[in-house]
Short mmCIF file of N, CA, C and O in Angstrom, two decimals:
data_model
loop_
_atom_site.label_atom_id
_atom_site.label_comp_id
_atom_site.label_asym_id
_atom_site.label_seq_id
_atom_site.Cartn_x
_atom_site.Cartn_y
_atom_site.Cartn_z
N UNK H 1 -20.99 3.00 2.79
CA UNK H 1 -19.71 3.69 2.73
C UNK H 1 -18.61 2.67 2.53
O UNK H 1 -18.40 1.72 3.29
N UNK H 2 -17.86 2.97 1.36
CA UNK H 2 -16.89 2.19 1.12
C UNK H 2 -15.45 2.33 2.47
O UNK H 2 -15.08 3.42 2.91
N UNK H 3 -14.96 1.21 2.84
CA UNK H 3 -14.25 0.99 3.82
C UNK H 3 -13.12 0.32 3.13
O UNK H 3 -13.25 -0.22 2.03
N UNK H 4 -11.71 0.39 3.96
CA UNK H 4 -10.63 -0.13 3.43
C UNK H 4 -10.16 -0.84 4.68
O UNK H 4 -9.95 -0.07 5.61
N UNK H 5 -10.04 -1.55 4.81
CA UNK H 5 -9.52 -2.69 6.26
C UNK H 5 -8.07 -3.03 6.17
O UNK H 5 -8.01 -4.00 5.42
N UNK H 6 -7.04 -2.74 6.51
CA UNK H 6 -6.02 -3.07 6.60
C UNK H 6 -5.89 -4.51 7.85
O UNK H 6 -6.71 -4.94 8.65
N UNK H 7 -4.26 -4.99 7.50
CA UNK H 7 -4.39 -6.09 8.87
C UNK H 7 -2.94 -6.27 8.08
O UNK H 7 -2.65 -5.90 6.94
N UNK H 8 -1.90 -7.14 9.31
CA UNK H 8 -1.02 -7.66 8.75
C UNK H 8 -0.02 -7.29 9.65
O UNK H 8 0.67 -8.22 10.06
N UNK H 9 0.37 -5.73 10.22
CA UNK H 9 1.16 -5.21 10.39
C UNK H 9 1.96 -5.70 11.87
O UNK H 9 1.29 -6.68 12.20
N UNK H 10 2.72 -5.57 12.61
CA UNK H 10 2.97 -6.06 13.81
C UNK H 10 5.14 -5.71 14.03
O UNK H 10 5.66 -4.93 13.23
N UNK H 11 5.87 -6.26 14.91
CA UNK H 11 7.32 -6.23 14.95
C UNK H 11 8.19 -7.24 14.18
O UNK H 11 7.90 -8.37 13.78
N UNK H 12 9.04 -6.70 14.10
CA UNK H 12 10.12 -8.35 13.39
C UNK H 12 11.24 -7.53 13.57
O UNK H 12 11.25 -6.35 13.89
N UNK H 13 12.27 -8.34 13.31
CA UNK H 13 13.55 -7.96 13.22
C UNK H 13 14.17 -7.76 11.88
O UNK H 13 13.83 -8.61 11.06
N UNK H 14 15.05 -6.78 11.41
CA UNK H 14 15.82 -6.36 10.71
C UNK H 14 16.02 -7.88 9.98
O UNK H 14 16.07 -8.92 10.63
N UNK H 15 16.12 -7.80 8.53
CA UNK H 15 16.06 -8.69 7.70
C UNK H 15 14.68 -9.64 7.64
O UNK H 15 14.87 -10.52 6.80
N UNK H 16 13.69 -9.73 8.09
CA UNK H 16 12.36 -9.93 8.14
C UNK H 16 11.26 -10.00 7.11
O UNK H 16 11.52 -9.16 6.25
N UNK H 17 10.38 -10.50 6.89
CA UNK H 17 9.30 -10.30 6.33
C UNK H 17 7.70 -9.98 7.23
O UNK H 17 7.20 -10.27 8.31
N UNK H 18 7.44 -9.41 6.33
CA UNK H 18 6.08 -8.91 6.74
C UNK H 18 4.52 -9.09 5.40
O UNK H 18 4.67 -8.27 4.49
N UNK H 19 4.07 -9.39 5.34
CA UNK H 19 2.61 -9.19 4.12
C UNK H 19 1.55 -8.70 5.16
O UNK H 19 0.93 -9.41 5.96
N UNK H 20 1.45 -7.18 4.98
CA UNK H 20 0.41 -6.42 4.96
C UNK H 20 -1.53 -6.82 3.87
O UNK H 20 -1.45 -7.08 2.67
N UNK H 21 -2.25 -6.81 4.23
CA UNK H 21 -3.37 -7.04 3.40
C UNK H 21 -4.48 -5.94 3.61
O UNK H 21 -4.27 -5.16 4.54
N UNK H 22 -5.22 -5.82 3.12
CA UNK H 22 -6.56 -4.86 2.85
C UNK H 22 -7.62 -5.08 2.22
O UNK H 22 -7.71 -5.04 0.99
N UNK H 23 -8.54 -5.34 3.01
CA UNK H 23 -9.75 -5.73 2.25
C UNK H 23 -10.61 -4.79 2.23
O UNK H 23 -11.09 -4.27 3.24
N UNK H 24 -10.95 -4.42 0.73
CA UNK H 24 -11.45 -3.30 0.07
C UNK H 24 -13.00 -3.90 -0.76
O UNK H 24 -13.48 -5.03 -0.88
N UNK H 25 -13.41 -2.66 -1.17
CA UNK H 25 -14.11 -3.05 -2.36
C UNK H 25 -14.14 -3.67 -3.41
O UNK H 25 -13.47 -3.23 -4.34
N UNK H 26 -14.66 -4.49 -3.53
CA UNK H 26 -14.56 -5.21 -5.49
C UNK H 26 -14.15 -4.34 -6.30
O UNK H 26 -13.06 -4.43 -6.86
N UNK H 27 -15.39 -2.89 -6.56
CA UNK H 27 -14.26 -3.00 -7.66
C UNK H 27 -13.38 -1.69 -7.42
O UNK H 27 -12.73 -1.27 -8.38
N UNK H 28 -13.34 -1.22 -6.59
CA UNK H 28 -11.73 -0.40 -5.96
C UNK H 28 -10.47 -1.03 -6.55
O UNK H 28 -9.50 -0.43 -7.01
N UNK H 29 -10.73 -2.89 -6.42
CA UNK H 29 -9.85 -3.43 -6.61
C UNK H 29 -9.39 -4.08 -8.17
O UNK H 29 -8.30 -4.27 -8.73
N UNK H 30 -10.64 -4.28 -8.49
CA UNK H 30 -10.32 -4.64 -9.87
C UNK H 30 -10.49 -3.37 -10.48
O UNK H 30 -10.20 -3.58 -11.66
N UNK H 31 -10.87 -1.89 -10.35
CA UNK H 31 -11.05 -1.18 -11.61
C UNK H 31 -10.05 0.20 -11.62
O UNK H 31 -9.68 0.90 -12.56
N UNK H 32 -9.76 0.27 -10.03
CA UNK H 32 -8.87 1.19 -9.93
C UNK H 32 -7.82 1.16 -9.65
O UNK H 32 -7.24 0.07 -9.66
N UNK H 33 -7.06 2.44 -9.26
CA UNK H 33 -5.55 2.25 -8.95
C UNK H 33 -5.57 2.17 -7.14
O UNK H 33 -6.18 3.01 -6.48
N UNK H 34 -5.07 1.42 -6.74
CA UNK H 34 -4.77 1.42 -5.11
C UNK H 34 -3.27 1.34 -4.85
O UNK H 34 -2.34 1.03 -5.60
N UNK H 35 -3.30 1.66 -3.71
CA UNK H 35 -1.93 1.83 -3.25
C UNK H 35 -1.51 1.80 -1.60
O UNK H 35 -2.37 1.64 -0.73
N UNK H 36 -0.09 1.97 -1.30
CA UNK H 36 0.62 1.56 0.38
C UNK H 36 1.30 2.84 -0.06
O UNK H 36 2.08 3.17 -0.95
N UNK H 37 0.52 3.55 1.18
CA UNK H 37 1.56 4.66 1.90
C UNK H 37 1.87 4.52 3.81
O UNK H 37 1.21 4.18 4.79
N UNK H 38 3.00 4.91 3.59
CA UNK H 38 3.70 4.79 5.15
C UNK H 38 3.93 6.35 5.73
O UNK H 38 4.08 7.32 4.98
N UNK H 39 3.93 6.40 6.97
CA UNK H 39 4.16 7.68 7.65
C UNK H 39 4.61 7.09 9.09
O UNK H 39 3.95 6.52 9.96
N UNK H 40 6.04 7.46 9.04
CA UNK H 40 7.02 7.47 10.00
C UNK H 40 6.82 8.70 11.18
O UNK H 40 6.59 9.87 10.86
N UNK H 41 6.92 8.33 12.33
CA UNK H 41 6.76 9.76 13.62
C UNK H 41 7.75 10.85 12.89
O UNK H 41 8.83 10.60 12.35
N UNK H 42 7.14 12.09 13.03
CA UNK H 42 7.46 13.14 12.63
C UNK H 42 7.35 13.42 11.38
O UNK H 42 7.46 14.61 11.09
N UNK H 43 7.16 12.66 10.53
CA UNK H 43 7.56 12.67 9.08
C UNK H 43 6.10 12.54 7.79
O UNK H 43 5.47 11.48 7.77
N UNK H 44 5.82 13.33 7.11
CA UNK H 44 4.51 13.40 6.52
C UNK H 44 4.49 11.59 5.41
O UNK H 44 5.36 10.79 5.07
N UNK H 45 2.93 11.71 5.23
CA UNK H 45 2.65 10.46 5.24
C UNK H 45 3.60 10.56 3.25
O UNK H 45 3.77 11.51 2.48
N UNK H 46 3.95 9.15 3.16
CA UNK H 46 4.71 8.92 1.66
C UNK H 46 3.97 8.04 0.93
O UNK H 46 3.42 7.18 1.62
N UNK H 47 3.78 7.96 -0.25
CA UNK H 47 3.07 6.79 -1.38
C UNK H 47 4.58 5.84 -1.51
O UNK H 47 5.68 6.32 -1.81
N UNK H 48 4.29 4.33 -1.17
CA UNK H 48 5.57 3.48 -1.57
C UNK H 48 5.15 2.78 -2.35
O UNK H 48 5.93 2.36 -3.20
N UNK H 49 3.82 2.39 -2.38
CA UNK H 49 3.65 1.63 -4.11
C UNK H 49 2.30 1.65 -4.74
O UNK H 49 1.28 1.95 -4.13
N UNK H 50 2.36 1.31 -5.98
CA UNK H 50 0.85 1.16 -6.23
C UNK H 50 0.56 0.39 -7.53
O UNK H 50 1.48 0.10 -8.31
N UNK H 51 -0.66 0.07 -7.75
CA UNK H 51 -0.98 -1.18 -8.25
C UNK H 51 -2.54 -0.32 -9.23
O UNK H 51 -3.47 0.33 -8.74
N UNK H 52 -2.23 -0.74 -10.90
CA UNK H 52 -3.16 0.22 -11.53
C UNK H 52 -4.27 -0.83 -12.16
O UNK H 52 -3.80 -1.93 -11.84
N UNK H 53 -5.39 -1.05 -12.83
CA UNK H 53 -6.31 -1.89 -12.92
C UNK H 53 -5.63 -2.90 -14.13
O UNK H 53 -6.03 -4.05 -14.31
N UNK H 54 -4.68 -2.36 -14.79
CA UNK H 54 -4.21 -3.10 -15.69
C UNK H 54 -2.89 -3.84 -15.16
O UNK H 54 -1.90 -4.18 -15.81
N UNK H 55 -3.18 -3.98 -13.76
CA UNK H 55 -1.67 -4.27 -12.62
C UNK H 55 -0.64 -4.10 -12.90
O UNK H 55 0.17 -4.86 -12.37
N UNK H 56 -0.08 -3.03 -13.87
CA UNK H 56 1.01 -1.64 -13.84
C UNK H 56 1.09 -1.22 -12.24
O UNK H 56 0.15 -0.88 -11.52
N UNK H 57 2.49 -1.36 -11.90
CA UNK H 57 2.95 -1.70 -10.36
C UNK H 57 4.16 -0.33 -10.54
O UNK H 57 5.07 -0.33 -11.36
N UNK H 58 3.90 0.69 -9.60
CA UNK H 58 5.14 1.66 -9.01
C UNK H 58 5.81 1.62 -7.83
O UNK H 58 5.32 1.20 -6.78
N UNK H 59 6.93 2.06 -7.95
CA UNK H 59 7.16 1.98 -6.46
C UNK H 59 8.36 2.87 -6.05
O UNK H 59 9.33 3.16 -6.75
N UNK H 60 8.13 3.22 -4.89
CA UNK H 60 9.24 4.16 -4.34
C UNK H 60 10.61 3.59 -4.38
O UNK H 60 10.75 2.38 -4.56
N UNK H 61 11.71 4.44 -4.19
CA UNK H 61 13.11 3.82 -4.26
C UNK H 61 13.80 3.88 -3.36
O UNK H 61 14.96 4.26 -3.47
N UNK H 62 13.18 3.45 -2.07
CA UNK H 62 13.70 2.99 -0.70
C UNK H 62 13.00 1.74 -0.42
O UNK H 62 13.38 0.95 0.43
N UNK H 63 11.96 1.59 -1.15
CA UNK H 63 11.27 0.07 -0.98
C UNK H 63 11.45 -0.95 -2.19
O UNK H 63 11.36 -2.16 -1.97
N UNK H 64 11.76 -0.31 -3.81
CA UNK H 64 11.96 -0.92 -4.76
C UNK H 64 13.04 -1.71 -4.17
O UNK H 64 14.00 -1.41 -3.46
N UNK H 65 12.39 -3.34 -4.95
CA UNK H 65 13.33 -4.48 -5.21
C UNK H 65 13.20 -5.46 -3.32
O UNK H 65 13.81 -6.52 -3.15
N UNK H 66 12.68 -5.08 -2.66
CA UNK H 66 11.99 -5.13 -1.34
C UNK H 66 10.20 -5.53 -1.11
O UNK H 66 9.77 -6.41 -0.36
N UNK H 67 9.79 -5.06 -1.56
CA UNK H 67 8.58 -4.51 -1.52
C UNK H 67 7.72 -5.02 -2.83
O UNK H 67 7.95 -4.55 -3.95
N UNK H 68 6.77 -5.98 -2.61
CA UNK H 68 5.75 -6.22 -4.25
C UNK H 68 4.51 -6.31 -3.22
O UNK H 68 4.21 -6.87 -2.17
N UNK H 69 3.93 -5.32 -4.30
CA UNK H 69 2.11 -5.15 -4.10
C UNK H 69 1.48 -6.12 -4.97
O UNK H 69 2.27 -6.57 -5.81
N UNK H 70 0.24 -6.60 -5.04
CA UNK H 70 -0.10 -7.49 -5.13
C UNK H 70 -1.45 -7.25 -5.44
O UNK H 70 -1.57 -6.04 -5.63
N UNK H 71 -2.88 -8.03 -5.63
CA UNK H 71 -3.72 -7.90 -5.70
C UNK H 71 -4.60 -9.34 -6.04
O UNK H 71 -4.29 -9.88 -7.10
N UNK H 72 -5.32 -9.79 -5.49
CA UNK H 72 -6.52 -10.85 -5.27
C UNK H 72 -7.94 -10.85 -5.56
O UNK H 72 -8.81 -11.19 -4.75
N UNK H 73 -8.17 -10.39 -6.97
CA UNK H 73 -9.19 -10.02 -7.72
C UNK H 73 -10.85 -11.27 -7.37
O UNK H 73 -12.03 -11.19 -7.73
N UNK H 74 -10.14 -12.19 -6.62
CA UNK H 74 -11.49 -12.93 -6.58
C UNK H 74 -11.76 -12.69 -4.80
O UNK H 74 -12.94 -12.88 -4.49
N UNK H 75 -11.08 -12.40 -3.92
CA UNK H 75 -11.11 -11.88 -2.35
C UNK H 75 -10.99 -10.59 -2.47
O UNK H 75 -10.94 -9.91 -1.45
N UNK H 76 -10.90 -10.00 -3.76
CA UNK H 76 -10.92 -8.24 -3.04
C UNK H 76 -9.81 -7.68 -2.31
O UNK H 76 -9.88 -6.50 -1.97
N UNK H 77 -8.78 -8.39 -2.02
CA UNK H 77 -7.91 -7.81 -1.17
C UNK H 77 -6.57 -7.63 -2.06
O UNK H 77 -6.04 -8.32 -2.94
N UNK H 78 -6.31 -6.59 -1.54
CA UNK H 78 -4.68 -5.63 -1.64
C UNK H 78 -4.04 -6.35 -0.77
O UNK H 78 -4.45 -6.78 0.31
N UNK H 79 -1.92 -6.59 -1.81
CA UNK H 79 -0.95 -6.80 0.01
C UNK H 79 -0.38 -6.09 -0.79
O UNK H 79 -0.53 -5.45 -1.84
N UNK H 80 0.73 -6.54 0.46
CA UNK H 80 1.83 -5.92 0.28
C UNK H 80 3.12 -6.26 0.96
O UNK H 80 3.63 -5.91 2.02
N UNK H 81 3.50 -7.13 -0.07
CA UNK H 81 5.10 -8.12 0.73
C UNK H 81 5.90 -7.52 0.96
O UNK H 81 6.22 -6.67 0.13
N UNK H 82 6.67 -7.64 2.23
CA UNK H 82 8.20 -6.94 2.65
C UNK H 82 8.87 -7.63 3.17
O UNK H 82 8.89 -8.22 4.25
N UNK H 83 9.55 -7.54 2.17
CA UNK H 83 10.98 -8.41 2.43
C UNK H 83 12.34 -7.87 2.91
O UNK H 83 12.66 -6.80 2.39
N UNK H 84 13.09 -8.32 3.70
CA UNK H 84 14.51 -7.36 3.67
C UNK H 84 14.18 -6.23 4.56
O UNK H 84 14.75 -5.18 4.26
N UNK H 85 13.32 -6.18 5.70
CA UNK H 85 12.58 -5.53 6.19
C UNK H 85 14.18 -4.66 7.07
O UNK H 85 15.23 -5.20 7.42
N UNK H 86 13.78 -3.27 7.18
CA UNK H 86 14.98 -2.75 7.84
C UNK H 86 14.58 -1.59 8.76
O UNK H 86 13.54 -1.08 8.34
N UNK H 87 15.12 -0.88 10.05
CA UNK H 87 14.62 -0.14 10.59
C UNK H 87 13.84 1.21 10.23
O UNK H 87 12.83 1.74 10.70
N UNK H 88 14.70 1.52 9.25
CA UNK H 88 14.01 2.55 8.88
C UNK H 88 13.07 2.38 7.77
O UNK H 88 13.18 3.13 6.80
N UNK H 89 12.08 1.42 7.77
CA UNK H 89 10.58 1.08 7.54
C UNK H 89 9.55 1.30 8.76
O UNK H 89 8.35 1.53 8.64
N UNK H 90 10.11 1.21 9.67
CA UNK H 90 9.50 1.36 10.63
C UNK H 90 8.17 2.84 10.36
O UNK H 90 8.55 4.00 10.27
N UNK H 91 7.17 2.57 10.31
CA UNK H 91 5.55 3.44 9.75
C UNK H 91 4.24 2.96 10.18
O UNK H 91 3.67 1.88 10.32
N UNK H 92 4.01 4.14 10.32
CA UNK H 92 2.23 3.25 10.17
C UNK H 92 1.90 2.96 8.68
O UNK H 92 2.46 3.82 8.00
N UNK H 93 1.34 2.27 8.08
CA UNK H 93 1.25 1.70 6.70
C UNK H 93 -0.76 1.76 6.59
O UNK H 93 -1.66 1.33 7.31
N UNK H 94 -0.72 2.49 5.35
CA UNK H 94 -1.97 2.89 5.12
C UNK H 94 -2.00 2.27 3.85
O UNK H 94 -1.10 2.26 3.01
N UNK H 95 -3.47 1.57 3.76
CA UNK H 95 -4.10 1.23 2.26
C UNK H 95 -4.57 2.79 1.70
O UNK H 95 -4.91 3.74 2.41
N UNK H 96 -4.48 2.75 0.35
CA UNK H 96 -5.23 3.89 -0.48
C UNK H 96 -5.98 3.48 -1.29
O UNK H 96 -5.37 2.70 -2.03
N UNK H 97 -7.10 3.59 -1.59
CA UNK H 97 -7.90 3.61 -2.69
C UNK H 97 -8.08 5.22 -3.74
O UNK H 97 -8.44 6.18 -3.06
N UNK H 98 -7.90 5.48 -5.02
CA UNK H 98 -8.54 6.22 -6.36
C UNK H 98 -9.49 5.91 -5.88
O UNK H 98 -9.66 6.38 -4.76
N UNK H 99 -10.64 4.97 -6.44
CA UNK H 99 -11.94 4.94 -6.58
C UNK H 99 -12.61 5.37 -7.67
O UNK H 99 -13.83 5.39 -7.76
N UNK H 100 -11.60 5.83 -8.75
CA UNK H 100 -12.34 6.28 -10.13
C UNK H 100 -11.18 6.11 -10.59
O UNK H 100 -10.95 4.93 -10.35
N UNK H 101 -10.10 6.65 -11.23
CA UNK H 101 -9.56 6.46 -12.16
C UNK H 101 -9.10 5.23 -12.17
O UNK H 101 -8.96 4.69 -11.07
N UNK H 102 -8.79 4.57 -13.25
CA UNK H 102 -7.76 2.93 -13.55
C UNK H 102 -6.65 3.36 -13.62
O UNK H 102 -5.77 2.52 -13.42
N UNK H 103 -6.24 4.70 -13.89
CA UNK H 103 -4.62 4.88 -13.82
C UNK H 103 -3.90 5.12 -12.26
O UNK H 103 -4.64 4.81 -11.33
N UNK H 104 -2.96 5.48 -12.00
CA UNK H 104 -2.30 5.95 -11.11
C UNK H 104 -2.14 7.39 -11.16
O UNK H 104 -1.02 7.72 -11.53
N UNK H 105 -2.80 8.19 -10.92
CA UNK H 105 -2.27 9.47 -10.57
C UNK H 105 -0.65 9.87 -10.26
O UNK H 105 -0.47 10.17 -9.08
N UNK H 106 0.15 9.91 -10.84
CA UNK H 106 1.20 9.99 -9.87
C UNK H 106 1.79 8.81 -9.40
O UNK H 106 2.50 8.75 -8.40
N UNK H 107 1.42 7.70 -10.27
CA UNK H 107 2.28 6.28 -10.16
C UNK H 107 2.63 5.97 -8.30
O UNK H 107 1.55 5.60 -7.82
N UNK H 108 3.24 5.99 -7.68
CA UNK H 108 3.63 5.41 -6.38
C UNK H 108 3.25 6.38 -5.17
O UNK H 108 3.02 6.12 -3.99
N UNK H 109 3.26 7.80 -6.00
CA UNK H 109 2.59 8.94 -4.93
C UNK H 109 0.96 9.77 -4.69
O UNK H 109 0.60 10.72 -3.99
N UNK H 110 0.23 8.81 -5.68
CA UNK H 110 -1.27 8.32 -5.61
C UNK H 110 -1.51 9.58 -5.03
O UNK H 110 -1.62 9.84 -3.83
N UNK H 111 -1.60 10.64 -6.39
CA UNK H 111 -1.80 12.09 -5.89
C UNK H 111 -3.34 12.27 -6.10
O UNK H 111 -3.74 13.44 -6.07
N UNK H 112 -4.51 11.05 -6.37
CA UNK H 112 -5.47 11.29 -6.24
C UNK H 112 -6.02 10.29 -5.48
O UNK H 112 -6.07 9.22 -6.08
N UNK H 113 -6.58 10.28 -3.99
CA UNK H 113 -6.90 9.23 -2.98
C UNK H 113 -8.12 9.77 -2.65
O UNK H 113 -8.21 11.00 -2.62
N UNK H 114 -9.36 8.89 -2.31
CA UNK H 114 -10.51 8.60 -2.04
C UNK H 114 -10.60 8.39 -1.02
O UNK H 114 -11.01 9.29 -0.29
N UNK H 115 -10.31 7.31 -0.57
CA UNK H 115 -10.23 6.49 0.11
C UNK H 115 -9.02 6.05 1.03
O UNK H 115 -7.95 5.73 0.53
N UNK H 116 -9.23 6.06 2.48
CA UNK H 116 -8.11 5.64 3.17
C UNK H 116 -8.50 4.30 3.92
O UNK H 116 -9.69 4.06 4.12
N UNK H 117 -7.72 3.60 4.26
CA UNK H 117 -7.63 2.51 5.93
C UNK H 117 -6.94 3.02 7.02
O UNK H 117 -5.93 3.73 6.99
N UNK H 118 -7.40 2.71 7.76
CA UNK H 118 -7.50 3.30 9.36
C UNK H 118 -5.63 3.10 9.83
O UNK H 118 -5.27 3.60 10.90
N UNK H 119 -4.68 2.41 9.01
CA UNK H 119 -3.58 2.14 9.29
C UNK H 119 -3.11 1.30 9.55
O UNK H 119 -3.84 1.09 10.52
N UNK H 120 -2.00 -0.08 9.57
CA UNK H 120 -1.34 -0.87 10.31
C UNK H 120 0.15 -0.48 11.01
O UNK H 120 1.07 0.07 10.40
N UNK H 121 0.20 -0.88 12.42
CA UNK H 121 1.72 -0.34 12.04
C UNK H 121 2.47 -1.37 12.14
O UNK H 121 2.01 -2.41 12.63
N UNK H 122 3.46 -1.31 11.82
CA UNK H 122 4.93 -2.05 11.07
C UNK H 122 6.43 -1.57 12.08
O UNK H 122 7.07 -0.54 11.88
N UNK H 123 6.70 -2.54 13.10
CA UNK H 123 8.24 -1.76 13.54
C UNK H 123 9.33 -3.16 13.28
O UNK H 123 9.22 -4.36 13.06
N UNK H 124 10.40 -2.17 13.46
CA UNK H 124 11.49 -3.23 12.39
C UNK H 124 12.58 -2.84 13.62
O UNK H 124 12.96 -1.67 13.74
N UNK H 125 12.97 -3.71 14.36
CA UNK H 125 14.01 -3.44 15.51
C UNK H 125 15.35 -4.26 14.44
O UNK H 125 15.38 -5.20 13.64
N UNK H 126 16.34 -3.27 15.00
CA UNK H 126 17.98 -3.83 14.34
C UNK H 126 18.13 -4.78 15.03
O UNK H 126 19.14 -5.47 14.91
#
């Protein structure tokens, strides 16, 4: 059973960085589209970026210009840099895997997911 491992996540302060990682499948990573979705308390889970086999990169527009996904085709692993880190990032932060298509479904809102990771969470104190 294919597994998605997240790690990375933890506190910082407002203006901060963070790199989230995920170690996935080979070729999850080189053949498909993967992606970072976040889900804030109360609030349903969101796609903020994603990364397509031809590393065509989307991204939401509360994290654009903040936020670059990434990918490590010889370790298998997904990140995901945050920069400029601000409270209201504050989420649990989920890897996504497609698992078949090379495109993005839905570019940053990875309306076709396979595959999840168990979560990291991420808090951002002012």
């Amino acid at each position: 059973q294919v597994q998605l491992a997240e790690s990375g996540g933890g506190s910082v302060q407002a203006g901060g960085s963070l790199t989230l990682s995920c170690v996935a499948d080979g070729y999850y990573v080189k053949s498909t589209c993967m992606g970072w979705f976040r889900q804030a308390l109360g609030t349903k889970r969101e796609g903020i970026a994603s990364t397509d086999s031809n590393d065509r990169t989307s991204y939401a527009d509360p994290v654009k210009g903040r936020f670059t996904i990434s990918k490590d085709r010889t370790k298998n692993i997904l990140y995901l840099q945050m920069n400029d880190l601000k409270p209201e990032d504050t989420a649990m932060y989920y890897c996504a895997a497609d698992g078949v298509r090379p495109y993005c479904v839905g570019d940053h809102t990875l309306q076709k997911v396979n595959q999840w990771g168990q979560g990291t969470q991420v808090t951002v104190s002012s």
